[in-house]
Amino acid sequence: MPDAVSAPPKTQAETRTARPPLHKVLLHNDDFTPRDFVVSVLGAVFRMPPSSAHGVMLTAHTKGCCVVAVFTHEVAETKATQATDLGRREGYPLMFTTEPEE
Ligand code: NFA
């Protein structure tokens, strides 16, 4: 029986530390969405307090793009879509995207 040789028992570390891959949600700057609206979206979708939301908004405004938070893949996709849709509903080009974390 080759099983004992080809499939050694997993270590405790292997069986206990598997974690779902995480994805970043990114906020992208644009020239049209009002700053206060961005802050309100960050509060509504990401439960971010106003002072933190203002800081994240300013970082994206200054640098062009900013990590908002990190989630499991499905949660990141859902939040990015919800936040982008809130802007679109008001006619703003506000954009949130996701990318896998290294
Ligand atoms: N740049 C936008 C403005 O000056 C504000 C903004 C910040 C938009 C971050 C999108 C993301 N009104």
PDB file of N, CA and C and ligand atoms in Angstrom:
ATOM      1  N   MET A   1       0.830  -1.209   0.000  1.00  0.00           N
ATOM      2  CA  MET A   1       0.000   0.000   0.000  1.00  0.00           C
ATOM      3  C   MET A   1       0.862   1.256   0.000  1.00  0.00           C
ATOM      4  N   PRO A   2       0.844   2.058  -1.019  1.00  0.00           N
ATOM      5  CA  PRO A   2       1.702   3.242  -1.070  1.00  0.00           C
ATOM      6  C   PRO A   2       1.198   4.391  -0.203  1.00  0.00           C
ATOM      7  N   ASP A   3      -0.031   4.293   0.319  1.00  0.00           N
ATOM      8  CA  ASP A   3      -0.615   5.438   1.025  1.00  0.00           C
ATOM      9  C   ASP A   3       0.238   5.959   2.181  1.00  0.00           C
ATOM     10  N   ALA A   4       0.749   5.040   2.993  1.00  0.00           N
ATOM     11  CA  ALA A   4       1.512   5.470   4.152  1.00  0.00           C
ATOM     12  C   ALA A   4       2.739   6.278   3.738  1.00  0.00           C
ATOM     13  N   VAL A   5       3.255   5.991   2.549  1.00  0.00           N
ATOM     14  CA  VAL A   5       4.447   6.688   2.075  1.00  0.00           C
ATOM     15  C   VAL A   5       4.079   7.993   1.383  1.00  0.00           C
ATOM     16  N   SER A   6       3.056   7.959   0.519  1.00  0.00           N
ATOM     17  CA  SER A   6       2.766   9.144  -0.300  1.00  0.00           C
ATOM     18  C   SER A   6       1.891  10.163   0.405  1.00  0.00           C
ATOM     19  N   ALA A   7       1.169   9.738   1.480  1.00  0.00           N
ATOM     20  CA  ALA A   7       0.296  10.694   2.154  1.00  0.00           C
ATOM     21  C   ALA A   7       0.549  10.690   3.661  1.00  0.00           C
ATOM     22  N   PRO A   8       1.637  11.314   4.071  1.00  0.00           N
ATOM     23  CA  PRO A   8       1.945  11.353   5.503  1.00  0.00           C
ATOM     24  C   PRO A   8       0.886  12.169   6.236  1.00  0.00           C
ATOM     25  N   PRO A   9       0.673  11.899   7.526  1.00  0.00           N
ATOM     26  CA  PRO A   9      -0.347  12.656   8.256  1.00  0.00           C
ATOM     27  C   PRO A   9      -0.007  14.138   8.287  1.00  0.00           C
ATOM     28  N   LYS A  10      -1.042  14.984   8.239  1.00  0.00           N
ATOM     29  CA  LYS A  10      -0.804  16.423   8.291  1.00  0.00           C
ATOM     30  C   LYS A  10      -0.332  16.808   9.696  1.00  0.00           C
ATOM     31  N   THR A  11       0.498  17.816   9.775  1.00  0.00           N
ATOM     32  CA  THR A  11       0.916  18.322  11.079  1.00  0.00           C
ATOM     33  C   THR A  11      -0.220  19.141  11.672  1.00  0.00           C
ATOM     34  N   GLN A  12      -0.160  19.404  12.971  1.00  0.00           N
ATOM     35  CA  GLN A  12      -1.163  20.264  13.606  1.00  0.00           C
ATOM     36  C   GLN A  12      -1.170  21.647  12.969  1.00  0.00           C
ATOM     37  N   ALA A  13       0.013  22.144  12.653  1.00  0.00           N
ATOM     38  CA  ALA A  13       0.082  23.481  12.055  1.00  0.00           C
ATOM     39  C   ALA A  13      -0.709  23.514  10.757  1.00  0.00           C
ATOM     40  N   GLU A  14      -0.549  22.476   9.922  1.00  0.00           N
ATOM     41  CA  GLU A  14      -1.259  22.448   8.645  1.00  0.00           C
ATOM     42  C   GLU A  14      -2.772  22.403   8.836  1.00  0.00           C
ATOM     43  N   THR A  15      -3.229  21.644   9.832  1.00  0.00           N
ATOM     44  CA  THR A  15      -4.674  21.483   9.973  1.00  0.00           C
ATOM     45  C   THR A  15      -5.308  22.677  10.675  1.00  0.00           C
ATOM     46  N   ARG A  16      -4.532  23.495  11.371  1.00  0.00           N
ATOM     47  CA  ARG A  16      -5.138  24.569  12.180  1.00  0.00           C
ATOM     48  C   ARG A  16      -5.004  25.964  11.603  1.00  0.00           C
ATOM     49  N   THR A  17      -4.086  26.185  10.680  1.00  0.00           N
ATOM     50  CA  THR A  17      -3.803  27.571  10.316  1.00  0.00           C
ATOM     51  C   THR A  17      -4.356  27.989   8.951  1.00  0.00           C
ATOM     52  N   ALA A  18      -5.093  27.108   8.264  1.00  0.00           N
ATOM     53  CA  ALA A  18      -5.636  27.494   6.967  1.00  0.00           C
ATOM     54  C   ALA A  18      -6.594  28.673   7.149  1.00  0.00           C
ATOM     55  N   ARG A  19      -6.371  29.748   6.406  1.00  0.00           N
ATOM     56  CA  ARG A  19      -7.243  30.930   6.481  1.00  0.00           C
ATOM     57  C   ARG A  19      -7.713  31.290   5.084  1.00  0.00           C
ATOM     58  N   PRO A  20      -8.922  31.857   4.984  1.00  0.00           N
ATOM     59  CA  PRO A  20      -9.391  32.230   3.651  1.00  0.00           C
ATOM     60  C   PRO A  20      -8.518  33.346   3.092  1.00  0.00           C
ATOM     61  N   PRO A  21      -8.283  33.353   1.776  1.00  0.00           N
ATOM     62  CA  PRO A  21      -7.475  34.428   1.188  1.00  0.00           C
ATOM     63  C   PRO A  21      -8.182  35.764   1.367  1.00  0.00           C
ATOM     64  N   LEU A  22      -7.436  36.807   1.668  1.00  0.00           N
ATOM     65  CA  LEU A  22      -8.022  38.128   1.921  1.00  0.00           C
ATOM     66  C   LEU A  22      -7.862  39.048   0.709  1.00  0.00           C
ATOM     67  N   HIS A  23      -8.825  39.959   0.586  1.00  0.00           N
ATOM     68  CA  HIS A  23      -8.805  40.908  -0.528  1.00  0.00           C
ATOM     69  C   HIS A  23      -8.944  42.333  -0.011  1.00  0.00           C
ATOM     70  N   LYS A  24      -8.153  43.234  -0.599  1.00  0.00           N
ATOM     71  CA  LYS A  24      -8.219  44.644  -0.232  1.00  0.00           C
ATOM     72  C   LYS A  24      -9.353  45.311  -1.000  1.00  0.00           C
ATOM     73  N   VAL A  25     -10.015  46.270  -0.344  1.00  0.00           N
ATOM     74  CA  VAL A  25     -10.928  47.165  -1.064  1.00  0.00           C
ATOM     75  C   VAL A  25     -10.200  48.494  -1.240  1.00  0.00           C
ATOM     76  N   LEU A  26     -10.123  48.950  -2.474  1.00  0.00           N
ATOM     77  CA  LEU A  26      -9.414  50.191  -2.806  1.00  0.00           C
ATOM     78  C   LEU A  26     -10.403  51.291  -3.174  1.00  0.00           C
ATOM     79  N   LEU A  27     -10.138  52.492  -2.681  1.00  0.00           N
ATOM     80  CA  LEU A  27     -10.898  53.686  -3.057  1.00  0.00           C
ATOM     81  C   LEU A  27     -10.064  54.490  -4.052  1.00  0.00           C
ATOM     82  N   HIS A  28     -10.669  54.837  -5.192  1.00  0.00           N
ATOM     83  CA  HIS A  28      -9.963  55.583  -6.237  1.00  0.00           C
ATOM     84  C   HIS A  28     -10.430  57.033  -6.274  1.00  0.00           C
ATOM     85  N   ASN A  29      -9.503  57.936  -6.395  1.00  0.00           N
ATOM     86  CA  ASN A  29      -9.857  59.355  -6.493  1.00  0.00           C
ATOM     87  C   ASN A  29     -10.528  59.654  -7.833  1.00  0.00           C
ATOM     88  N   ASP A  30     -11.372  60.671  -7.835  1.00  0.00           N
ATOM     89  CA  ASP A  30     -11.892  61.240  -9.077  1.00  0.00           C
ATOM     90  C   ASP A  30     -12.070  62.728  -8.854  1.00  0.00           C
ATOM     91  N   ASP A  31     -12.384  63.458  -9.917  1.00  0.00           N
ATOM     92  CA  ASP A  31     -12.469  64.923  -9.812  1.00  0.00           C
ATOM     93  C   ASP A  31     -13.880  65.426  -9.535  1.00  0.00           C
ATOM     94  N   PHE A  32     -14.848  64.543  -9.352  1.00  0.00           N
ATOM     95  CA  PHE A  32     -16.248  64.970  -9.319  1.00  0.00           C
ATOM     96  C   PHE A  32     -16.990  64.657  -8.021  1.00  0.00           C
ATOM     97  N   THR A  33     -16.716  63.515  -7.418  1.00  0.00           N
ATOM     98  CA  THR A  33     -17.483  63.119  -6.230  1.00  0.00           C
ATOM     99  C   THR A  33     -17.151  64.051  -5.061  1.00  0.00           C
ATOM    100  N   PRO A  34     -18.166  64.668  -4.438  1.00  0.00           N
ATOM    101  CA  PRO A  34     -17.892  65.559  -3.309  1.00  0.00           C
ATOM    102  C   PRO A  34     -17.231  64.813  -2.146  1.00  0.00           C
ATOM    103  N   ARG A  35     -16.314  65.506  -1.485  1.00  0.00           N
ATOM    104  CA  ARG A  35     -15.590  64.886  -0.368  1.00  0.00           C
ATOM    105  C   ARG A  35     -16.531  64.360   0.709  1.00  0.00           C
ATOM    106  N   ASP A  36     -17.538  65.158   1.073  1.00  0.00           N
ATOM    107  CA  ASP A  36     -18.457  64.741   2.133  1.00  0.00           C
ATOM    108  C   ASP A  36     -19.243  63.490   1.739  1.00  0.00           C
ATOM    109  N   PHE A  37     -19.525  63.360   0.431  1.00  0.00           N
ATOM    110  CA  PHE A  37     -20.243  62.175  -0.026  1.00  0.00           C
ATOM    111  C   PHE A  37     -19.364  60.932   0.135  1.00  0.00           C
ATOM    112  N   VAL A  38     -18.082  61.051  -0.204  1.00  0.00           N
ATOM    113  CA  VAL A  38     -17.152  59.925  -0.040  1.00  0.00           C
ATOM    114  C   VAL A  38     -17.101  59.514   1.432  1.00  0.00           C
ATOM    115  N   VAL A  39     -17.009  60.492   2.323  1.00  0.00           N
ATOM    116  CA  VAL A  39     -16.961  60.213   3.760  1.00  0.00           C
ATOM    117  C   VAL A  39     -18.235  59.493   4.209  1.00  0.00           C
ATOM    118  N   SER A  40     -19.386  59.914   3.693  1.00  0.00           N
ATOM    119  CA  SER A  40     -20.650  59.281   4.094  1.00  0.00           C
ATOM    120  C   SER A  40     -20.742  57.841   3.581  1.00  0.00           C
ATOM    121  N   VAL A  41     -20.217  57.580   2.377  1.00  0.00           N
ATOM    122  CA  VAL A  41     -20.214  56.208   1.845  1.00  0.00           C
ATOM    123  C   VAL A  41     -19.291  55.310   2.684  1.00  0.00           C
ATOM    124  N   LEU A  42     -18.131  55.831   3.047  1.00  0.00           N
ATOM    125  CA  LEU A  42     -17.201  55.042   3.876  1.00  0.00           C
ATOM    126  C   LEU A  42     -17.844  54.718   5.225  1.00  0.00           C
ATOM    127  N   GLY A  43     -18.631  55.652   5.762  1.00  0.00           N
ATOM    128  CA  GLY A  43     -19.332  55.404   7.012  1.00  0.00           C
ATOM    129  C   GLY A  43     -20.431  54.369   6.850  1.00  0.00           C
ATOM    130  N   ALA A  44     -21.211  54.498   5.778  1.00  0.00           N
ATOM    131  CA  ALA A  44     -22.378  53.631   5.584  1.00  0.00           C
ATOM    132  C   ALA A  44     -21.969  52.193   5.255  1.00  0.00           C
ATOM    133  N   VAL A  45     -21.004  52.022   4.367  1.00  0.00           N
ATOM    134  CA  VAL A  45     -20.673  50.679   3.872  1.00  0.00           C
ATOM    135  C   VAL A  45     -19.588  49.998   4.720  1.00  0.00           C
ATOM    136  N   PHE A  46     -18.632  50.800   5.197  1.00  0.00           N
ATOM    137  CA  PHE A  46     -17.498  50.206   5.911  1.00  0.00           C
ATOM    138  C   PHE A  46     -17.544  50.479   7.411  1.00  0.00           C
ATOM    139  N   ARG A  47     -18.663  51.087   7.888  1.00  0.00           N
ATOM    140  CA  ARG A  47     -18.839  51.355   9.327  1.00  0.00           C
ATOM    141  C   ARG A  47     -17.649  52.127   9.884  1.00  0.00           C
ATOM    142  N   MET A  48     -17.142  53.066   9.101  1.00  0.00           N
ATOM    143  CA  MET A  48     -15.955  53.815   9.495  1.00  0.00           C
ATOM    144  C   MET A  48     -16.380  55.098  10.201  1.00  0.00           C
ATOM    145  N   PRO A  49     -15.819  55.402  11.367  1.00  0.00           N
ATOM    146  CA  PRO A  49     -16.139  56.666  12.033  1.00  0.00           C
ATOM    147  C   PRO A  49     -15.740  57.850  11.147  1.00  0.00           C
ATOM    148  N   PRO A  50     -16.419  59.000  11.296  1.00  0.00           N
ATOM    149  CA  PRO A  50     -16.174  60.136  10.407  1.00  0.00           C
ATOM    150  C   PRO A  50     -14.711  60.576  10.338  1.00  0.00           C
ATOM    151  N   SER A  51     -14.002  60.573  11.454  1.00  0.00           N
ATOM    152  CA  SER A  51     -12.614  61.046  11.410  1.00  0.00           C
ATOM    153  C   SER A  51     -11.732  60.089  10.603  1.00  0.00           C
ATOM    154  N   SER A  52     -11.949  58.779  10.770  1.00  0.00           N
ATOM    155  CA  SER A  52     -11.188  57.795   9.977  1.00  0.00           C
ATOM    156  C   SER A  52     -11.567  57.900   8.508  1.00  0.00           C
ATOM    157  N   ALA A  53     -12.874  58.025   8.241  1.00  0.00           N
ATOM    158  CA  ALA A  53     -13.348  58.115   6.858  1.00  0.00           C
ATOM    159  C   ALA A  53     -12.759  59.345   6.175  1.00  0.00           C
ATOM    160  N   HIS A  54     -12.689  60.441   6.912  1.00  0.00           N
ATOM    161  CA  HIS A  54     -12.118  61.665   6.339  1.00  0.00           C
ATOM    162  C   HIS A  54     -10.648  61.453   5.999  1.00  0.00           C
ATOM    163  N   GLY A  55      -9.920  60.755   6.865  1.00  0.00           N
ATOM    164  CA  GLY A  55      -8.506  60.471   6.603  1.00  0.00           C
ATOM    165  C   GLY A  55      -8.310  59.597   5.379  1.00  0.00           C
ATOM    166  N   VAL A  56      -9.133  58.568   5.247  1.00  0.00           N
ATOM    167  CA  VAL A  56      -9.040  57.667   4.087  1.00  0.00           C
ATOM    168  C   VAL A  56      -9.382  58.431   2.804  1.00  0.00           C
ATOM    169  N   MET A  57     -10.444  59.237   2.867  1.00  0.00           N
ATOM    170  CA  MET A  57     -10.842  60.041   1.703  1.00  0.00           C
ATOM    171  C   MET A  57      -9.705  60.954   1.262  1.00  0.00           C
ATOM    172  N   LEU A  58      -9.070  61.633   2.246  1.00  0.00           N
ATOM    173  CA  LEU A  58      -7.975  62.569   1.916  1.00  0.00           C
ATOM    174  C   LEU A  58      -6.770  61.837   1.334  1.00  0.00           C
ATOM    175  N   THR A  59      -6.487  60.636   1.851  1.00  0.00           N
ATOM    176  CA  THR A  59      -5.357  59.855   1.314  1.00  0.00           C
ATOM    177  C   THR A  59      -5.603  59.499  -0.147  1.00  0.00           C
ATOM    178  N   ALA A  60      -6.818  59.038  -0.456  1.00  0.00           N
ATOM    179  CA  ALA A  60      -7.145  58.716  -1.855  1.00  0.00           C
ATOM    180  C   ALA A  60      -7.089  59.983  -2.710  1.00  0.00           C
ATOM    181  N   HIS A  61      -7.619  61.076  -2.178  1.00  0.00           N
ATOM    182  CA  HIS A  61      -7.624  62.351  -2.911  1.00  0.00           C
ATOM    183  C   HIS A  61      -6.203  62.782  -3.251  1.00  0.00           C
ATOM    184  N   THR A  62      -5.287  62.609  -2.304  1.00  0.00           N
ATOM    185  CA  THR A  62      -3.908  63.083  -2.465  1.00  0.00           C
ATOM    186  C   THR A  62      -3.066  62.120  -3.298  1.00  0.00           C
ATOM    187  N   LYS A  63      -3.230  60.812  -3.022  1.00  0.00           N
ATOM    188  CA  LYS A  63      -2.343  59.812  -3.647  1.00  0.00           C
ATOM    189  C   LYS A  63      -2.944  59.172  -4.887  1.00  0.00           C
ATOM    190  N   GLY A  64      -4.273  59.325  -5.061  1.00  0.00           N
ATOM    191  CA  GLY A  64      -4.927  58.731  -6.229  1.00  0.00           C
ATOM    192  C   GLY A  64      -5.676  57.465  -5.893  1.00  0.00           C
ATOM    193  N   CYS A  65      -5.272  56.798  -4.830  1.00  0.00           N
ATOM    194  CA  CYS A  65      -5.864  55.507  -4.483  1.00  0.00           C
ATOM    195  C   CYS A  65      -5.466  55.157  -3.051  1.00  0.00           C
ATOM    196  N   CYS A  66      -6.303  54.383  -2.383  1.00  0.00           N
ATOM    197  CA  CYS A  66      -6.041  54.106  -0.969  1.00  0.00           C
ATOM    198  C   CYS A  66      -6.737  52.804  -0.564  1.00  0.00           C
ATOM    199  N   VAL A  67      -6.088  52.004   0.268  1.00  0.00           N
ATOM    200  CA  VAL A  67      -6.727  50.808   0.815  1.00  0.00           C
ATOM    201  C   VAL A  67      -7.729  51.241   1.891  1.00  0.00           C
ATOM    202  N   VAL A  68      -8.974  50.789   1.757  1.00  0.00           N
ATOM    203  CA  VAL A  68     -10.013  51.113   2.741  1.00  0.00           C
ATOM    204  C   VAL A  68      -9.990  50.088   3.873  1.00  0.00           C
ATOM    205  N   ALA A  69      -9.980  48.807   3.516  1.00  0.00           N
ATOM    206  CA  ALA A  69     -10.014  47.724   4.497  1.00  0.00           C
ATOM    207  C   ALA A  69      -9.746  46.408   3.783  1.00  0.00           C
ATOM    208  N   VAL A  70      -9.597  45.335   4.562  1.00  0.00           N
ATOM    209  CA  VAL A  70      -9.308  44.003   4.025  1.00  0.00           C
ATOM    210  C   VAL A  70     -10.378  43.032   4.524  1.00  0.00           C
ATOM    211  N   PHE A  71     -10.893  42.196   3.610  1.00  0.00           N
ATOM    212  CA  PHE A  71     -11.978  41.265   3.931  1.00  0.00           C
ATOM    213  C   PHE A  71     -11.738  39.944   3.210  1.00  0.00           C
ATOM    214  N   THR A  72     -12.565  38.948   3.538  1.00  0.00           N
ATOM    215  CA  THR A  72     -12.589  37.759   2.690  1.00  0.00           C
ATOM    216  C   THR A  72     -13.094  38.177   1.305  1.00  0.00           C
ATOM    217  N   HIS A  73     -12.831  37.334   0.307  1.00  0.00           N
ATOM    218  CA  HIS A  73     -13.092  37.711  -1.081  1.00  0.00           C
ATOM    219  C   HIS A  73     -14.532  38.159  -1.316  1.00  0.00           C
ATOM    220  N   GLU A  74     -15.484  37.368  -0.844  1.00  0.00           N
ATOM    221  CA  GLU A  74     -16.891  37.679  -1.119  1.00  0.00           C
ATOM    222  C   GLU A  74     -17.330  38.975  -0.435  1.00  0.00           C
ATOM    223  N   VAL A  75     -16.902  39.177   0.809  1.00  0.00           N
ATOM    224  CA  VAL A  75     -17.271  40.400   1.534  1.00  0.00           C
ATOM    225  C   VAL A  75     -16.644  41.623   0.855  1.00  0.00           C
ATOM    226  N   ALA A  76     -15.388  41.496   0.425  1.00  0.00           N
ATOM    227  CA  ALA A  76     -14.721  42.610  -0.258  1.00  0.00           C
ATOM    228  C   ALA A  76     -15.476  42.983  -1.534  1.00  0.00           C
ATOM    229  N   GLU A  77     -15.860  41.978  -2.323  1.00  0.00           N
ATOM    230  CA  GLU A  77     -16.596  42.233  -3.577  1.00  0.00           C
ATOM    231  C   GLU A  77     -17.930  42.906  -3.299  1.00  0.00           C
ATOM    232  N   THR A  78     -18.647  42.399  -2.292  1.00  0.00           N
ATOM    233  CA  THR A  78     -19.968  42.943  -1.972  1.00  0.00           C
ATOM    234  C   THR A  78     -19.862  44.400  -1.541  1.00  0.00           C
ATOM    235  N   LYS A  79     -18.918  44.707  -0.668  1.00  0.00           N
ATOM    236  CA  LYS A  79     -18.787  46.073  -0.166  1.00  0.00           C
ATOM    237  C   LYS A  79     -18.323  47.030  -1.259  1.00  0.00           C
ATOM    238  N   ALA A  80     -17.388  46.586  -2.102  1.00  0.00           N
ATOM    239  CA  ALA A  80     -16.917  47.448  -3.194  1.00  0.00           C
ATOM    240  C   ALA A  80     -18.073  47.771  -4.149  1.00  0.00           C
ATOM    241  N   THR A  81     -18.892  46.759  -4.429  1.00  0.00           N
ATOM    242  CA  THR A  81     -20.037  46.970  -5.328  1.00  0.00           C
ATOM    243  C   THR A  81     -21.057  47.909  -4.696  1.00  0.00           C
ATOM    244  N   GLN A  82     -21.395  47.674  -3.418  1.00  0.00           N
ATOM    245  CA  GLN A  82     -22.365  48.538  -2.725  1.00  0.00           C
ATOM    246  C   GLN A  82     -21.893  49.992  -2.707  1.00  0.00           C
ATOM    247  N   ALA A  83     -20.626  50.200  -2.382  1.00  0.00           N
ATOM    248  CA  ALA A  83     -20.098  51.558  -2.258  1.00  0.00           C
ATOM    249  C   ALA A  83     -20.066  52.259  -3.615  1.00  0.00           C
ATOM    250  N   THR A  84     -19.649  51.519  -4.656  1.00  0.00           N
ATOM    251  CA  THR A  84     -19.620  52.093  -6.004  1.00  0.00           C
ATOM    252  C   THR A  84     -21.033  52.434  -6.470  1.00  0.00           C
ATOM    253  N   ASP A  85     -21.992  51.572  -6.151  1.00  0.00           N
ATOM    254  CA  ASP A  85     -23.387  51.795  -6.551  1.00  0.00           C
ATOM    255  C   ASP A  85     -23.992  53.019  -5.871  1.00  0.00           C
ATOM    256  N   LEU A  86     -23.624  53.267  -4.606  1.00  0.00           N
ATOM    257  CA  LEU A  86     -24.134  54.460  -3.925  1.00  0.00           C
ATOM    258  C   LEU A  86     -23.726  55.722  -4.683  1.00  0.00           C
ATOM    259  N   GLY A  87     -22.495  55.755  -5.177  1.00  0.00           N
ATOM    260  CA  GLY A  87     -22.047  56.898  -5.966  1.00  0.00           C
ATOM    261  C   GLY A  87     -22.777  56.978  -7.297  1.00  0.00           C
ATOM    262  N   ARG A  88     -22.868  55.847  -7.982  1.00  0.00           N
ATOM    263  CA  ARG A  88     -23.511  55.810  -9.301  1.00  0.00           C
ATOM    264  C   ARG A  88     -24.959  56.288  -9.219  1.00  0.00           C
ATOM    265  N   ARG A  89     -25.650  55.909  -8.139  1.00  0.00           N
ATOM    266  CA  ARG A  89     -27.039  56.317  -7.936  1.00  0.00           C
ATOM    267  C   ARG A  89     -27.201  57.837  -7.904  1.00  0.00           C
ATOM    268  N   GLU A  90     -26.127  58.512  -7.451  1.00  0.00           N
ATOM    269  CA  GLU A  90     -26.158  59.984  -7.396  1.00  0.00           C
ATOM    270  C   GLU A  90     -25.494  60.610  -8.616  1.00  0.00           C
ATOM    271  N   GLY A  91     -25.094  59.774  -9.562  1.00  0.00           N
ATOM    272  CA  GLY A  91     -24.464  60.282 -10.779  1.00  0.00           C
ATOM    273  C   GLY A  91     -22.977  60.572 -10.632  1.00  0.00           C
ATOM    274  N   TYR A  92     -22.347  60.031  -9.594  1.00  0.00           N
ATOM    275  CA  TYR A  92     -20.914  60.256  -9.378  1.00  0.00           C
ATOM    276  C   TYR A  92     -20.101  59.069  -9.895  1.00  0.00           C
ATOM    277  N   PRO A  93     -18.872  59.349 -10.349  1.00  0.00           N
ATOM    278  CA  PRO A  93     -18.012  58.264 -10.862  1.00  0.00           C
ATOM    279  C   PRO A  93     -17.213  57.563  -9.770  1.00  0.00           C
ATOM    280  N   LEU A  94     -17.644  57.711  -8.523  1.00  0.00           N
ATOM    281  CA  LEU A  94     -16.932  57.118  -7.380  1.00  0.00           C
ATOM    282  C   LEU A  94     -16.671  55.629  -7.627  1.00  0.00           C
ATOM    283  N   MET A  95     -15.433  55.206  -7.384  1.00  0.00           N
ATOM    284  CA  MET A  95     -15.042  53.830  -7.727  1.00  0.00           C
ATOM    285  C   MET A  95     -14.297  53.131  -6.593  1.00  0.00           C
ATOM    286  N   PHE A  96     -14.820  51.956  -6.248  1.00  0.00           N
ATOM    287  CA  PHE A  96     -14.143  51.052  -5.326  1.00  0.00           C
ATOM    288  C   PHE A  96     -13.837  49.767  -6.086  1.00  0.00           C
ATOM    289  N   THR A  97     -12.622  49.242  -5.929  1.00  0.00           N
ATOM    290  CA  THR A  97     -12.247  47.969  -6.560  1.00  0.00           C
ATOM    291  C   THR A  97     -11.641  47.048  -5.500  1.00  0.00           C
ATOM    292  N   THR A  98     -11.430  45.800  -5.865  1.00  0.00           N
ATOM    293  CA  THR A  98     -10.790  44.857  -4.944  1.00  0.00           C
ATOM    294  C   THR A  98      -9.534  44.282  -5.595  1.00  0.00           C
ATOM    295  N   GLU A  99      -8.615  43.862  -4.751  1.00  0.00           N
ATOM    296  CA  GLU A  99      -7.486  43.080  -5.265  1.00  0.00           C
ATOM    297  C   GLU A  99      -6.994  42.150  -4.160  1.00  0.00           C
ATOM    298  N   PRO A 100      -6.496  40.975  -4.557  1.00  0.00           N
ATOM    299  CA  PRO A 100      -6.019  40.024  -3.562  1.00  0.00           C
ATOM    300  C   PRO A 100      -4.833  40.583  -2.782  1.00  0.00           C
ATOM    301  N   GLU A 101      -4.798  40.268  -1.505  1.00  0.00           N
ATOM    302  CA  GLU A 101      -3.666  40.685  -0.689  1.00  0.00           C
ATOM    303  C   GLU A 101      -2.547  39.673  -0.864  1.00  0.00           C
ATOM    304  N   GLU A 102      -1.296  40.156  -0.966  1.00  0.00           N
ATOM    305  CA  GLU A 102      -0.145  39.255  -1.180  1.00  0.00           C
ATOM    306  C   GLU A 102      -0.040  38.275   0.002  1.00  0.00           C
TER     307      GLU A 102
HETATM  308  N1  NFA B   1     -11.309  64.384  -5.389  1.00  0.00           N
HETATM  309  C1  NFA B   1     -12.658  64.578  -4.913  1.00  0.00           C
HETATM  310  C2  NFA B   1     -12.921  66.071  -4.727  1.00  0.00           C
HETATM  311  O1  NFA B   1     -11.994  66.854  -4.661  1.00  0.00           O
HETATM  312  C3  NFA B   1     -12.914  63.864  -3.576  1.00  0.00           C
HETATM  313  C4  NFA B   1     -12.657  62.383  -3.648  1.00  0.00           C
HETATM  314  C5  NFA B   1     -11.777  61.803  -2.738  1.00  0.00           C
HETATM  315  C6  NFA B   1     -13.278  61.592  -4.597  1.00  0.00           C
HETATM  316  C7  NFA B   1     -11.539  60.422  -2.789  1.00  0.00           C
HETATM  317  C8  NFA B   1     -13.054  60.218  -4.639  1.00  0.00           C
HETATM  318  C9  NFA B   1     -12.178  59.636  -3.729  1.00  0.00           C
HETATM  319  N2  NFA B   1     -14.182  66.464  -4.604  1.00  0.00           N
END
